CSV table of C-alpha atoms in Angstrom, one decimal:
chain,number,residue,atom,x,y,z
A,269,GLU,CA,42.0,73.9,45.8
A,270,ALA,CA,40.0,70.6,45.7
A,271,GLN,CA,36.6,71.1,47.2
A,272,VAL,CA,33.1,70.3,47.1
A,273,THR,CA,30.6,73.5,47.0
A,274,GLN,CA,27.2,73.8,47.8
A,275,ASN,CA,24.6,76.4,47.3
A,276,PRO,CA,23.0,77.7,48.9
A,277,ARG,CA,24.5,77.4,52.4
A,278,TYR,CA,21.2,78.4,54.2
A,279,LEU,CA,17.6,78.3,52.9
A,280,ILE,CA,14.1,79.2,54.5
A,281,THR,CA,11.1,78.1,52.1
A,282,VAL,CA,7.4,77.2,52.9
A,283,THR,CA,5.9,73.9,52.2
A,284,GLY,CA,5.4,73.3,48.5
A,285,LYS,CA,7.5,75.4,47.0
A,286,LYS,CA,10.1,73.5,44.8
A,287,LEU,CA,13.5,74.3,45.5
A,288,THR,CA,17.2,73.2,44.3
A,289,VAL,CA,20.3,72.8,46.2
A,290,THR,CA,23.2,72.8,43.8
A,291,CYS,CA,26.4,70.8,44.5
A,292,SER,CA,29.6,71.2,42.5
A,293,GLN,CA,33.1,69.3,42.6
A,294,ASN,CA,36.6,70.0,41.0
A,295,MET,CA,38.2,66.9,41.4
A,296,ASN,CA,36.7,65.2,38.6
A,297,HIS,CA,35.3,62.5,40.8
A,298,GLU,CA,33.0,59.9,39.3
A,299,TYR,CA,30.9,59.4,42.3
A,300,MET,CA,28.7,61.9,44.0
A,301,SER,CA,26.1,61.3,47.0
A,302,TRP,CA,23.8,63.2,49.0
A,303,TYR,CA,23.1,62.9,52.7
A,304,ARG,CA,20.7,64.7,55.2
A,305,GLN,CA,21.8,64.7,58.7
A,306,ASP,CA,19.5,64.9,61.7
A,307,PRO,CA,20.0,64.8,65.3
A,308,GLY,CA,20.3,61.3,66.6
A,309,LEU,CA,20.2,59.9,63.3
A,310,GLY,CA,23.8,60.5,61.8
A,311,LEU,CA,24.2,60.8,58.1
A,312,ARG,CA,21.7,59.0,56.0
A,313,GLN,CA,22.2,58.9,52.1
A,314,ILE,CA,19.6,60.1,49.8
A,315,TYR,CA,20.8,59.7,46.2
A,316,TYR,CA,24.2,58.8,44.9
A,317,SER,CA,25.4,59.0,41.4
A,318,MET,CA,28.2,56.6,39.9
A,319,ASN,CA,28.6,58.7,36.9
A,320,VAL,CA,27.0,61.1,34.5
A,321,GLU,CA,23.4,60.0,34.0
A,322,VAL,CA,23.7,56.9,36.1
A,323,THR,CA,22.1,57.6,39.6
A,324,ASP,CA,20.6,55.5,42.4
A,325,LYS,CA,18.2,55.7,45.5
A,326,GLY,CA,19.9,55.7,49.0
A,327,ASP,CA,18.3,54.7,52.1
A,328,VAL,CA,15.9,57.6,52.1
A,329,PRO,CA,15.0,58.9,48.9
A,330,GLU,CA,11.5,59.9,49.1
A,331,GLY,CA,10.4,63.5,48.4
A,332,TYR,CA,13.8,64.1,46.4
A,333,LYS,CA,15.2,64.3,42.8
A,334,VAL,CA,18.6,64.3,41.5
A,335,SER,CA,20.1,64.4,38.2
A,336,ARG,CA,23.6,64.1,36.6
A,337,LYS,CA,23.9,65.6,33.2
A,338,GLU,CA,27.6,66.8,34.0
A,339,LYS,CA,30.2,65.0,36.0
A,340,ARG,CA,31.0,68.0,38.4
A,341,ASN,CA,27.5,69.0,39.2
A,342,PHE,CA,25.0,67.1,41.4
A,343,PRO,CA,21.7,68.9,42.0
A,344,LEU,CA,19.3,68.0,44.7
A,345,ILE,CA,15.7,68.8,43.8
A,346,LEU,CA,12.9,69.0,46.6
A,347,GLU,CA,9.6,69.4,44.2
A,348,SER,CA,7.1,70.0,46.8
A,349,PRO,CA,9.2,70.1,50.2
A,350,SER,CA,7.4,69.4,53.4
A,351,PRO,CA,8.8,70.2,57.2
A,352,ASN,CA,10.0,67.0,57.7
A,353,GLN,CA,12.6,67.5,55.2
A,354,THR,CA,13.9,70.2,57.3
A,355,SER,CA,17.4,69.2,57.8
A,356,LEU,CA,21.3,69.7,57.2
A,357,TYR,CA,22.2,68.6,53.7
A,358,PHE,CA,25.7,67.5,52.6
A,359,CYS,CA,27.1,66.4,49.2
A,360,ALA,CA,30.0,64.4,48.9
A,361,SER,CA,32.1,63.2,46.1
A,362,SER,CA,34.5,60.5,45.7
A,363,ALA,CA,36.9,59.0,42.8
A,364,ALA,CA,36.3,55.7,41.3
A,365,SER,CA,39.1,53.0,42.1
A,366,GLY,CA,39.9,49.4,41.0
A,367,SER,CA,40.1,47.6,44.3
A,368,TRP,CA,40.5,50.0,46.8
A,369,VAL,CA,38.5,52.2,48.5
A,370,GLU,CA,38.6,56.3,48.0
A,371,THR,CA,37.7,58.7,50.4
A,372,GLN,CA,34.5,60.6,50.3
A,373,TYR,CA,34.7,64.3,50.4
A,374,PHE,CA,31.8,66.6,51.9
A,375,GLY,CA,30.9,69.9,51.1
A,376,PRO,CA,30.2,72.4,53.6
A,377,GLY,CA,26.5,71.8,54.1
A,378,THR,CA,23.1,73.5,53.4
A,379,ARG,CA,20.8,74.0,56.1
A,380,LEU,CA,17.0,74.0,55.1
A,381,LEU,CA,14.1,74.9,57.1
A,382,VAL,CA,10.9,74.4,55.6
A,383,LEU,CA,8.0,76.3,57.0
B,296,GLN,CA,16.6,49.9,60.5
B,297,GLN,CA,20.1,51.1,62.1
B,298,GLN,CA,23.0,49.2,60.6
B,299,VAL,CA,25.4,51.0,62.3
B,300,LYS,CA,25.3,51.5,66.2
B,301,GLN,CA,27.2,54.3,68.0
B,302,SER,CA,27.7,54.9,71.4
B,303,PRO,CA,28.0,57.0,73.7
B,304,GLN,CA,25.9,59.9,72.2
B,305,SER,CA,28.0,62.6,73.7
B,306,LEU,CA,31.5,62.4,75.9
B,307,ILE,CA,33.4,64.6,78.0
B,308,VAL,CA,36.9,64.3,78.8
B,309,GLN,CA,39.6,66.1,80.4
B,310,LYS,CA,42.8,67.5,78.3
B,311,GLY,CA,45.0,64.7,78.3
B,312,GLY,CA,42.9,61.7,78.7
B,313,ILE,CA,41.8,59.2,76.3
B,314,SER,CA,38.4,59.4,74.6
B,315,ILE,CA,36.8,56.0,73.4
B,316,ILE,CA,33.8,55.7,71.1
B,317,ASN,CA,32.4,52.5,70.2
B,318,CYS,CA,30.5,51.2,67.2
B,319,ALA,CA,28.7,47.9,66.3
B,320,TYR,CA,27.4,46.9,63.0
B,321,GLU,CA,25.2,44.2,61.7
B,322,ASN,CA,25.9,43.6,58.0
B,323,THR,CA,28.8,41.0,57.8
B,324,ALA,CA,29.4,42.1,53.9
B,325,PHE,CA,30.9,45.4,55.5
B,326,ASP,CA,34.6,45.6,54.7
B,327,TYR,CA,35.3,49.2,55.1
B,328,PHE,CA,35.2,51.0,58.5
B,329,PRO,CA,36.0,54.8,58.4
B,330,TRP,CA,35.6,57.4,61.5
B,331,TYR,CA,34.9,61.0,60.1
B,332,GLN,CA,35.2,64.1,62.1
B,333,GLN,CA,32.9,67.2,62.1
B,334,PHE,CA,33.8,70.8,63.1
B,335,PRO,CA,30.5,73.0,64.0
B,336,GLY,CA,29.7,74.4,60.4
B,337,LYS,CA,31.8,72.2,58.5
B,338,GLY,CA,31.2,68.9,56.6
B,339,PRO,CA,32.6,65.8,57.9
B,340,ALA,CA,36.0,64.7,57.0
B,341,LEU,CA,38.0,61.4,57.0
B,342,LEU,CA,40.0,60.8,59.9
B,343,ILE,CA,40.9,57.6,60.0
B,344,ALA,CA,39.6,54.0,58.3
B,345,ILE,CA,40.3,50.4,58.7
B,346,ARG,CA,39.7,47.2,56.9
B,347,PRO,CA,38.8,43.8,58.8
B,348,ASP,CA,42.1,42.3,57.6
B,349,VAL,CA,43.9,44.1,60.8
B,350,SER,CA,42.7,44.4,64.3
B,351,GLU,CA,44.2,47.8,64.9
B,352,LYS,CA,45.3,50.9,62.9
B,353,LYS,CA,47.1,53.8,64.6
B,354,GLU,CA,47.6,57.3,63.3
B,355,GLY,CA,49.1,59.8,65.5
B,356,ARG,CA,46.8,60.1,68.4
B,357,PHE,CA,44.0,58.3,67.0
B,358,THR,CA,43.5,54.4,66.9
B,359,ILE,CA,40.9,52.3,65.5
B,360,SER,CA,40.5,48.9,67.5
B,361,PHE,CA,38.4,46.2,65.3
B,362,ASN,CA,36.8,43.0,66.6
B,363,LYS,CA,35.4,41.2,63.5
B,364,SER,CA,33.8,38.1,65.7
B,365,ALA,CA,31.9,40.6,67.9
B,366,LYS,CA,31.2,42.9,64.7
B,367,GLN,CA,32.4,46.0,66.9
B,368,PHE,CA,35.1,48.6,66.3
B,369,SER,CA,36.0,51.6,68.2
B,370,LEU,CA,37.9,54.9,68.1
B,371,HIS,CA,40.4,55.8,70.6
B,372,ILE,CA,42.0,59.4,71.0
B,373,MET,CA,45.2,59.3,73.0
B,374,ASP,CA,46.2,62.6,75.1
B,375,SER,CA,43.0,64.3,74.1
B,376,GLN,CA,43.3,68.0,73.4
B,377,PRO,CA,40.7,70.6,73.4
B,378,GLY,CA,41.0,70.9,69.6
B,379,ASP,CA,39.6,67.4,69.4
B,380,SER,CA,36.3,68.7,70.4
B,381,ALA,CA,34.0,67.9,67.6
B,382,THR,CA,31.4,65.5,66.4
B,383,TYR,CA,32.6,61.8,65.4
B,384,PHE,CA,31.1,59.5,63.1
B,385,CYS,CA,31.7,56.0,62.4
B,386,ALA,CA,30.5,54.4,59.4
B,387,ALA,CA,30.5,51.1,57.4
B,388,SER,CA,30.4,50.0,53.9
B,389,ARG,CA,31.4,47.4,51.5
B,390,MET,CA,34.7,48.2,49.9
B,391,ASP,CA,33.4,47.7,46.4
B,392,SER,CA,30.8,50.3,47.0
B,393,SER,CA,32.3,52.8,49.4
B,394,TYR,CA,30.3,55.6,48.0
B,395,LYS,CA,27.4,53.9,50.0
B,396,LEU,CA,28.4,54.8,53.5
B,397,ILE,CA,26.1,53.7,56.3
B,398,PHE,CA,26.7,56.1,59.3
B,399,GLY,CA,26.4,55.9,62.9
B,400,SER,CA,24.4,58.5,64.8
B,401,GLY,CA,27.2,60.3,65.8
B,402,THR,CA,29.0,61.3,69.3
B,403,ARG,CA,29.6,64.7,70.3
B,404,LEU,CA,33.1,65.1,72.0
B,405,LEU,CA,34.2,68.0,74.6
B,406,VAL,CA,37.6,68.0,75.8
B,407,ARG,CA,37.9,70.4,78.6
B,408,PRO,CA,41.1,72.2,79.4
């Protein structure tokens, strides 16, 4: 089954304790992204990757890091989480295309609470 | 800076009615306008999308209307069903960078039986 998986699904942590949220896709997609979803703000892109070792900032990258060492994996790293990073996080992937647009497939989400 | 504005924030419709959600965008370089549907506890899933070379696209009970001059697009759900109850997000991007979607703030739709 084609899917994007995220782990963990739920996470409670404390301010300053480094954490990593994993994302993996089995569709051999080139593009991967991380979004955060907050009430009244919709989804905002944190980082995206166009392929292995190619990453770039989205709209809200402050306080986050990513890496793309393998095509299928795109972990999100919070080096020193703060309460304002409490949010619902989604990973997404899509295939590269020529001139046409490819659908973004979203993972099930990771709900993070930073105390 | 909110580049895609979505309204209403919430919507209650009776079964069989028409649900209408509106979005407006600012960046005239956008040429890809998808709508995503999200059920509680799930990630968003693509529902329907339109490019600005057409003014309307219909898929089953779901229709996107697009007004390029007004920089607005809307989702119409005909014969709304309780199973349509979900949060709907409009989005926009350039077609050559569709991995950089700009989302609206979302509309929570409740369809009453």
